[in-house]
XYZ file of C-alpha atoms in Angstrom:
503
model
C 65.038 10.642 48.974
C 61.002 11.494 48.278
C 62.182 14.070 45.308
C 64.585 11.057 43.915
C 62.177 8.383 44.164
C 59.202 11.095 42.242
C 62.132 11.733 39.875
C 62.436 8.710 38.594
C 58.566 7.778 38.956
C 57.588 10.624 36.774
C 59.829 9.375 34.019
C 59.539 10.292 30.472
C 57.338 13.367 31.915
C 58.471 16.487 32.422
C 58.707 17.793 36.213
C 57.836 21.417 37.031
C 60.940 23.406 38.463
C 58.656 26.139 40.084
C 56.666 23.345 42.279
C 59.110 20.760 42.089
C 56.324 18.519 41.187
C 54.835 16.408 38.413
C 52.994 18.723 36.577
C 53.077 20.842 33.689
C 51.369 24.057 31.777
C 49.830 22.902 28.235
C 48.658 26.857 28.233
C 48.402 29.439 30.950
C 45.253 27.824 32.287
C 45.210 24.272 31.830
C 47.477 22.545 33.906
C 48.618 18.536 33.881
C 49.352 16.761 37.044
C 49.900 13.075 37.797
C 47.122 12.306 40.214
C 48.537 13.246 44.042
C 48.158 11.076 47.058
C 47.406 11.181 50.625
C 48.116 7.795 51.462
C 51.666 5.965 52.327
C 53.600 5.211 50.552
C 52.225 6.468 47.592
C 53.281 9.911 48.725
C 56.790 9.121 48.847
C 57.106 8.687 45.001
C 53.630 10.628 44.187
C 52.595 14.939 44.224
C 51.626 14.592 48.207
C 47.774 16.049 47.789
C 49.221 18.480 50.584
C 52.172 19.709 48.175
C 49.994 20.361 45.298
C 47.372 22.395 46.923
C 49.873 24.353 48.357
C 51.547 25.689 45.146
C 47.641 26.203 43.759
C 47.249 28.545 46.742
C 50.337 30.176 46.146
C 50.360 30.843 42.462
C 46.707 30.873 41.713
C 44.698 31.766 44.929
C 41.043 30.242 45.274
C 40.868 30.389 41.093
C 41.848 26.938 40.851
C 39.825 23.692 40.475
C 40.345 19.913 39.518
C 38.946 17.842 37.481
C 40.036 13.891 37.632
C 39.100 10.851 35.558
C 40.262 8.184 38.128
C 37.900 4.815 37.852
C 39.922 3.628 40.045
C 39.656 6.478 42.750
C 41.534 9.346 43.258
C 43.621 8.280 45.934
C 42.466 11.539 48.324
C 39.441 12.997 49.445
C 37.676 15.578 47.851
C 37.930 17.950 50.932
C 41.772 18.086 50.794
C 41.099 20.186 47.758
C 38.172 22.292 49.460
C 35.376 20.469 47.195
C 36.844 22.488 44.351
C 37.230 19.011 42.145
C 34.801 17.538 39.232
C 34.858 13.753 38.947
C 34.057 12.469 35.432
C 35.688 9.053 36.170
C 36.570 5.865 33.789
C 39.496 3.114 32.891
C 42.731 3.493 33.085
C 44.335 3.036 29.127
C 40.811 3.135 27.462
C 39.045 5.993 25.943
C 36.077 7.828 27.567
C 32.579 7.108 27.020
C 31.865 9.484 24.363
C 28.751 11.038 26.449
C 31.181 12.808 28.797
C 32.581 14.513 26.669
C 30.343 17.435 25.893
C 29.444 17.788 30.040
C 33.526 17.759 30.868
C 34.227 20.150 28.127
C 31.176 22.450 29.517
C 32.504 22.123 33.081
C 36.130 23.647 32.172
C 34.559 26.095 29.945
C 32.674 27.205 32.237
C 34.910 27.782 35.155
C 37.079 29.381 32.844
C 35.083 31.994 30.374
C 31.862 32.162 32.436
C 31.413 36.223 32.756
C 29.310 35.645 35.595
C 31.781 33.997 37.642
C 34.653 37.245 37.367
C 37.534 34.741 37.561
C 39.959 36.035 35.411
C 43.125 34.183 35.973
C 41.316 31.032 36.748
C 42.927 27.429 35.812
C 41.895 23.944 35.374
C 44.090 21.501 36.946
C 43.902 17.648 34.850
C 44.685 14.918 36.365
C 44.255 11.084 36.142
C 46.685 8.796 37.255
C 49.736 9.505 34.821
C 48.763 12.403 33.715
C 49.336 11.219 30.253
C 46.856 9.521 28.480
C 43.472 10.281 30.435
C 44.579 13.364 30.887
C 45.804 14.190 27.130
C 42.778 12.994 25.528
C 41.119 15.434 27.794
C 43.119 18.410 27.860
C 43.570 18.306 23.832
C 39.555 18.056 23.369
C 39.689 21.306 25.338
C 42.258 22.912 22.959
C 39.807 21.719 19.925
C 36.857 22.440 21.084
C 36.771 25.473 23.237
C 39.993 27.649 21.309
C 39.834 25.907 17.734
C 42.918 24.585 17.910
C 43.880 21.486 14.741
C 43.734 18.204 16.395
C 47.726 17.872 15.073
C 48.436 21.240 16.756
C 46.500 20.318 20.227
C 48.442 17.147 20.328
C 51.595 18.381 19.785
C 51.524 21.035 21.974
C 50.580 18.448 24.944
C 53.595 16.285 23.741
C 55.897 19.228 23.909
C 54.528 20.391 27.826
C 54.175 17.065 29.198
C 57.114 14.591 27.890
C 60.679 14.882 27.319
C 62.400 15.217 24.267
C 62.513 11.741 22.977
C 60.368 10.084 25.218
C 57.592 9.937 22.582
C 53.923 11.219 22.418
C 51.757 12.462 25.139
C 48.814 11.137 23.942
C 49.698 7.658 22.652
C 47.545 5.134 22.832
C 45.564 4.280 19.201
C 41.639 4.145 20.815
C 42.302 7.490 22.300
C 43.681 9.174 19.733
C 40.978 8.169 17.746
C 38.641 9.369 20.372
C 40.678 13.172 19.917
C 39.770 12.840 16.219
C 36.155 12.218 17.025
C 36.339 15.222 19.207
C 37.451 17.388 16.416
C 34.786 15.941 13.834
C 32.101 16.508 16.782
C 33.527 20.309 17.498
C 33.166 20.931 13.987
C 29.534 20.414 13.384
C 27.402 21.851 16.021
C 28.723 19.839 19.248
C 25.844 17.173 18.853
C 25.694 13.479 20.082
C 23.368 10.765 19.901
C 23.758 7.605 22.252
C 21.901 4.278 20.800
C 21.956 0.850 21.394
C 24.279 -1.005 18.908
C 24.079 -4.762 18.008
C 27.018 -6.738 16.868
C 26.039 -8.637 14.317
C 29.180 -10.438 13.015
C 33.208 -9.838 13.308
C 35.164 -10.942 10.332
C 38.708 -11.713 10.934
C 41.706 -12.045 8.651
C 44.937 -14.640 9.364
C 43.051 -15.449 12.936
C 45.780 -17.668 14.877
C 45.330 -20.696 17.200
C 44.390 -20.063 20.689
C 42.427 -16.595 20.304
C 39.796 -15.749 22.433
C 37.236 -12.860 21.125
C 34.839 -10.769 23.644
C 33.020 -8.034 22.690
C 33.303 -5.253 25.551
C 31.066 -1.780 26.502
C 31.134 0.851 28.876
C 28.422 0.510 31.948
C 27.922 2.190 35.303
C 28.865 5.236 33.703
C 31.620 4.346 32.205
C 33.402 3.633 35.380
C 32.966 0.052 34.594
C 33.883 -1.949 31.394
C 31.970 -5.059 31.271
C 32.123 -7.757 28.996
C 28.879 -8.749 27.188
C 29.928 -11.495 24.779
C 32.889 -14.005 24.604
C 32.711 -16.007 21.436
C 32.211 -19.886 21.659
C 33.517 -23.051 19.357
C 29.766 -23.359 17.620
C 29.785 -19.513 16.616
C 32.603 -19.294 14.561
C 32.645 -19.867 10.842
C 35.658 -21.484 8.849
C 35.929 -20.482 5.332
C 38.982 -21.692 3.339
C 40.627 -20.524 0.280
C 38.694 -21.761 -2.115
C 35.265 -20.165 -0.240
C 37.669 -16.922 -0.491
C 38.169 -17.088 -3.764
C 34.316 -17.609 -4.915
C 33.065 -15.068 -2.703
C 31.102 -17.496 -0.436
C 32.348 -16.014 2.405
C 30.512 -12.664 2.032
C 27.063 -14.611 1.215
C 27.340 -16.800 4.220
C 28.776 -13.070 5.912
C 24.956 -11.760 4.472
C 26.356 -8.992 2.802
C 25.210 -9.646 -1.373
C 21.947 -7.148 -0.210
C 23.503 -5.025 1.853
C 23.333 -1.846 -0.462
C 23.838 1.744 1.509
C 25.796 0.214 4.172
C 28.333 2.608 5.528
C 31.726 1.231 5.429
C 33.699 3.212 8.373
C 37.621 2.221 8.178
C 39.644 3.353 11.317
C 42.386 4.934 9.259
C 39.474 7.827 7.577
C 35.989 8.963 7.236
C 34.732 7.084 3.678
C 31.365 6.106 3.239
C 30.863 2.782 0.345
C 28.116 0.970 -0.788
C 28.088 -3.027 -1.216
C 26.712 -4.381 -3.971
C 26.918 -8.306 -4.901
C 29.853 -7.584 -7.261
C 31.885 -6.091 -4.083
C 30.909 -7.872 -1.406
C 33.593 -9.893 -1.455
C 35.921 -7.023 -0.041
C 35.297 -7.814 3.009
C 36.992 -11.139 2.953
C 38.309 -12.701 -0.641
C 41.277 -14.238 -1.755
C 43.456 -10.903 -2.741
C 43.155 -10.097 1.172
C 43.036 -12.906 3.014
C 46.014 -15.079 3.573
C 45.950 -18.232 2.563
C 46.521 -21.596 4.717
C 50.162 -21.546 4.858
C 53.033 -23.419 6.601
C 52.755 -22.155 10.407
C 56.503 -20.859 10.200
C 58.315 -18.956 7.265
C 62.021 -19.204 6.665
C 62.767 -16.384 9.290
C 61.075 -18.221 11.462
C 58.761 -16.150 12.061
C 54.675 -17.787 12.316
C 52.453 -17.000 9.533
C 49.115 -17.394 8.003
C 46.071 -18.351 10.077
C 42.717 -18.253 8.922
C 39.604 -16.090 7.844
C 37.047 -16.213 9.978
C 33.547 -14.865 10.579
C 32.772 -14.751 14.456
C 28.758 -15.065 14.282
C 26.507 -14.935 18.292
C 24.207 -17.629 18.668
C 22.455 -14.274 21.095
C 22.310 -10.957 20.519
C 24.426 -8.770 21.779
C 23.429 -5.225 22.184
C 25.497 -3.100 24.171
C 23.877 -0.348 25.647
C 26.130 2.851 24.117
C 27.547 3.335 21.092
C 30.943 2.780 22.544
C 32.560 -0.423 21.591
C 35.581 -2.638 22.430
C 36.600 -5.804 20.982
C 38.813 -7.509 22.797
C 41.663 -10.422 21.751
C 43.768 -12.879 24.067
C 45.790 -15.675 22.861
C 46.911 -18.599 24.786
C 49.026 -21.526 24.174
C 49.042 -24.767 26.804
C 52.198 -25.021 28.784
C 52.614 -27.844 31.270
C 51.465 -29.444 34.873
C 48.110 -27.105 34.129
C 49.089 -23.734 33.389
C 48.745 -21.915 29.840
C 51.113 -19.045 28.543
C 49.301 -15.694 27.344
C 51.100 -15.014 24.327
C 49.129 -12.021 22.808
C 46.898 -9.287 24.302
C 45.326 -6.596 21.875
C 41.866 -4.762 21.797
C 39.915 -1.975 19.962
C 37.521 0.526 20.970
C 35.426 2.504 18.460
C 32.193 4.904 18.509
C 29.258 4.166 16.205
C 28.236 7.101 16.100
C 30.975 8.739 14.316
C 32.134 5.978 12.041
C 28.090 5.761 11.234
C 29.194 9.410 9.609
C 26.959 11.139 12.140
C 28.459 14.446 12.478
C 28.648 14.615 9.211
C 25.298 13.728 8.748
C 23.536 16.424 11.067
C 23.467 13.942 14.064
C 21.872 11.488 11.706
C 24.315 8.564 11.714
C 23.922 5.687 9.497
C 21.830 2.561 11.047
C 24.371 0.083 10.417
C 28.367 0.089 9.316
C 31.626 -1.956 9.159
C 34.728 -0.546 10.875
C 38.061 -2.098 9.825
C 41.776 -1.851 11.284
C 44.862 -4.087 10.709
C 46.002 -5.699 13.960
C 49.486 -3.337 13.957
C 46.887 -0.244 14.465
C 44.946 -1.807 17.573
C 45.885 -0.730 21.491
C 48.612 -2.956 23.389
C 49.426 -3.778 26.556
C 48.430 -1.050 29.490
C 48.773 1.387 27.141
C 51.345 0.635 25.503
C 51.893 -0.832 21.733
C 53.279 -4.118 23.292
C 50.501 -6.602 21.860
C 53.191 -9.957 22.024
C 52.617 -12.611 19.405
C 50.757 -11.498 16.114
C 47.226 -13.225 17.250
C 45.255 -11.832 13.750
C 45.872 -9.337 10.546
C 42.983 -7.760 10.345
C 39.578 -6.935 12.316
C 35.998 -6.210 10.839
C 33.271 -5.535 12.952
C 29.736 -5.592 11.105
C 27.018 -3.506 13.453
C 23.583 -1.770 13.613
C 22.070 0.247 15.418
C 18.775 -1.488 16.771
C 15.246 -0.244 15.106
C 13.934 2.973 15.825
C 10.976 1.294 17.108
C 13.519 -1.080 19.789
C 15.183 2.371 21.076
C 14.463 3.972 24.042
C 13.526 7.931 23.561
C 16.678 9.076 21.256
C 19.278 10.400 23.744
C 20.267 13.507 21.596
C 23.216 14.833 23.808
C 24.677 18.471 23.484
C 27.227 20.782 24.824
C 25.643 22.823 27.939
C 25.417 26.744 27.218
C 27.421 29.348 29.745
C 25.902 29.128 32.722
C 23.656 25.854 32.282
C 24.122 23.381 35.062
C 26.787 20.487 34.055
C 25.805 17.100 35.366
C 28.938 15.340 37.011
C 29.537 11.728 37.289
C 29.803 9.916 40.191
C 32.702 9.533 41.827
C 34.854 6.380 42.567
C 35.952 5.104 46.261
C 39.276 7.838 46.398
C 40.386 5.058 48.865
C 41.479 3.008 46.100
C 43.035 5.074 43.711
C 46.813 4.641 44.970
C 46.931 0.664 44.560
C 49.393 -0.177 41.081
C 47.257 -2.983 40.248
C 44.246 -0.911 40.126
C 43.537 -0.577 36.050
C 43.259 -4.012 35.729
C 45.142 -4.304 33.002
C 46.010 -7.716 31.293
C 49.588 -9.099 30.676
C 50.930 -11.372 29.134
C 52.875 -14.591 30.963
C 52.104 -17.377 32.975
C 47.936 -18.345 33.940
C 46.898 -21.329 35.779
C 43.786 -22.813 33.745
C 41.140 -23.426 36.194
C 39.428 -27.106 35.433
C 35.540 -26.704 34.723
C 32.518 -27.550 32.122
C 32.518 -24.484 30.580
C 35.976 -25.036 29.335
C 35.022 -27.078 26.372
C 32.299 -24.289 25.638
C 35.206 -21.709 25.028
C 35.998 -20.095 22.273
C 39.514 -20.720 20.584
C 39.712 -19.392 17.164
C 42.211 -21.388 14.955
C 44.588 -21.323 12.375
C 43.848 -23.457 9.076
C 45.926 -26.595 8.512
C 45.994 -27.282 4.838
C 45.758 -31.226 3.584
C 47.634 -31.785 0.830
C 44.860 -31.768 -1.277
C 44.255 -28.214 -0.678
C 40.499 -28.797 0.542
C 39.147 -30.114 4.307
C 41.318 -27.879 5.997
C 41.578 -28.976 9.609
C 40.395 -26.229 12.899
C 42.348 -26.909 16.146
C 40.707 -26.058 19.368
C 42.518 -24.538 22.735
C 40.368 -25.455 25.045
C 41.470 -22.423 28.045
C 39.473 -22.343 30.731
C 39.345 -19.350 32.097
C 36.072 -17.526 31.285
C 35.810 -13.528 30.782
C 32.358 -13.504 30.855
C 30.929 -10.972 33.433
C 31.779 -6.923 34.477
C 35.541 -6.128 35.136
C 35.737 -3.859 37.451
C 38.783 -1.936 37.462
C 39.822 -1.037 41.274
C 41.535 -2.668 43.818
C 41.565 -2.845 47.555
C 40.802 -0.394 50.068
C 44.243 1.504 51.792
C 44.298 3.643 55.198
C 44.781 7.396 54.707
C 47.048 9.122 56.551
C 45.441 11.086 59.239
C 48.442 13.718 59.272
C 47.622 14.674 55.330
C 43.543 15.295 56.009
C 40.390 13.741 57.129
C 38.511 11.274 55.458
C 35.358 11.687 54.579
């Protein structure tokens, strides 16, 4: 019954026939695994942490080690694997914080290829919860930037180990794909990072439907923790109708006529452009905005919405240069509750779309990355996003002044046989509950009465008059506030004394 039930739990991924568990070998000495468990009832439908280390012994002797990315905790304690494990921890669905990249990467080389060691034979052993998307991003930055391999090649080959034939890509989800193409770009010219503090400074949005609410998100406790630093209110938001579109107000009032040398980062490539006051309307004009329409076409299907430009009344500053911006629309159903119709967010690195690989680890002070709504991450991971809540997303940001930074945090790869700093770990207690990413969904919310409901932000589609001009905003007033860290874990769960001591 326990082989059925991990059967059908591993699902689109491939099982090995060898252990009879949920794992797989990208290459001889990278192995994927689903993350184990020494809890019930997890272990019923999970690798039991027992199991796994077991077939370790037996095919690899004491050349093994772990390394896990579980915010949400591991789900076993680090001496059921003899302390062999690294812990480099963050969300479930999201990208990692950029910064842990060069000290993971380090970590694996160096178990594998350091001389000094004499463990030839030796294997890495991935794991985050799935063992699919954490684990993908991770095990494909390996590929590309410890053995060379193409980014294409590196995902492909995880796709082909990991899932079965027609079950789609390993690595799937947009942010951390983009995140394996950063990797690449960062492999390729000299393995050097620099963390700053970024300001938002505006978010321009295209066909913006009613009932949206806009937060801008960032990595803290690090990067175990996703916390959300800005949610947009009703007096921050800027209306501009067709006719603004058309004479280019929109990119004055957006502040962008003397913007000249700003680096214009698009999600889809690596372009650099320079706005002068005869382009600044690309950002928002008439040719790419749409234009107040009739809420429903004639395949009944909603169009339109507005352009927008999302402007804080405070800074916000976030205190890496990774970035999230993150969209929920609601509409009001009845007797108090409102329906969550579309969930979507981005996550992108200012660092890299500020060109600074490319640059010598000099990245541009301020930028614009774009991307169409069809392009952005879904539900948990998926591309399930709902309701169409915008078309398209531009996020105008700077780096803060030399002068405002702390000392420049110029990170690099560790040498062979440098120390690798390792993160802390999360409470392994939780790491087995299903609710634990803390993922949204959409359906059914009760909306909680209180003052700062009319404070909300609910960006809206444009009603036209007939006249064409004094287009008409409509506010959802949701209650339910973001604001504050969202911690994703869950409840504590007893461990099974029979499967190893806690710590």
């Amino acid at each position: 019954m326990a082989s059925i039930l991990r059967s059908i739990v591993a699902g689109p991924r491939l099982r090995n026939p060898e252990a009879g568990l949920d794992l797989c070998y990208v290459t001889d000495n990278i192995i994927v695994t689903s993350g184990p468990s020494s809890t019930y009832p997890q272990r019923a439908y999970r690798n039991p942490t027992d199991a796994l280390v077991k077939f370790l012994d037996e095919k690899h002797g004491e050349k093994w080690a772990i390394w896990e990315f579980r915010a949400e905790g591991t789900g076993y304690p680090d001496t059921e694997v003899y302390g062999r494990i690294k812990h480099y921890p963050w969300p479930d669905h999201h990208p990692p914080p950029f910064a842990l990249i060069p000290n993971i990467m380090a970590s694996m080389r160096n178990w594998l290829k350091d001389p000094d060691t004499k463990k030839d034979g030796a294997v890495v052993v991935v794991h985050c919860k799935a063992g699919k998307g954490r684990s993908g991003t991770v095990a494909c930055s390996y590929l590309i930037s410890e053995e060379q391999w193409s980014m294409d090649d590196a995902l492909a080959r995880f796709t082909a180990r990991r899932m079965r034939a027609g079950f789609g890509a390993g690595v799937s989800i947009p942010s951390q794909l983009r995140w394996v193409g950063y990797v690449e770009r960062w492999s390729k010219t000299g393995k050097m990072y620099v963390e700053r503090l970024i300001e938002i400074l505006e978010l321009h949005v295209w066909g913006l439907r009613d009932g949206v609410k806009v937060a801008i998100e960032g990595f803290v406790d690090e990067g175990r923790t996703i916390k959300s630093f800005h949610v947009f209110k009703k007096h921050e938001r800027l209306v501009v109708d067709g006719t603004a579109q058309n004479n280019s107000i929109f990119a004055d009032l957006a502040g962008l006529n003397n913007t000249s040398g700003t680096t214009k980062a698009r999600s889809e490539t690596v372009a650099t452009s320079k706005f002068d006051t005869k382009q600044s309307a690309s950002l928002i004009d008439a040719t790419q905005a749409p234009s107040p329409a009739t809420p429903i076409d004639s395949s009944g299907h909603e169009t339109g919405g507005g352009a927008v430009i999302f402007r804080p009344s405070t800074r916000i500053i976030l205190p890496t240069s990774d970035i999230c911006v993150d969209f929920e629309r609601r509409n009001k159903a009845t007797y108090g509750w409102t329906m969550v119709t579309a969930v979507a967010h981005v996550w992108f690195n200012a660092y890299f779309e500020g060109l600074g690989p490319e640059h010598n680890a000099k990245p541009s002070p301020n930028g614009i990355f774009e991307i169409e709504w069809d392009a952005m991450d879904g539900i948990k991971g998926s591309s399930r996003k709902g309701t169409r809540a915008l078309d398209r997303l531009a996020v105008v940001w700077k780096a803060l002044d030399e002068e405002k930074q702390p000392l420049p945090q110029i990170i690099t790869e560790p040498a062979i046989g440098e120390p690798v700093p390792e993160s802390r770990a999360a409470d392994w207690r939780k790491g087995d509950i299903e609710h634990s990413s803390g993922g949204k969904d959409l359906g059914l919310r009760v909306e909680s009465p209180g003052p700062t409901s009319t404070n909300m932000s609910r960006a809206s589609s444009i009603k036209s008059s007939k006249s064409g001009l004094g287009h008409v905003t409509h506010e959802d007033d949701d209650a339910e506030s973001v604001t504050g860290v969202k911690c994703h874990g869950s409840d504590q769960e007893s461990h099974d004394p029979h499967h190893g001591a806690g710590p």
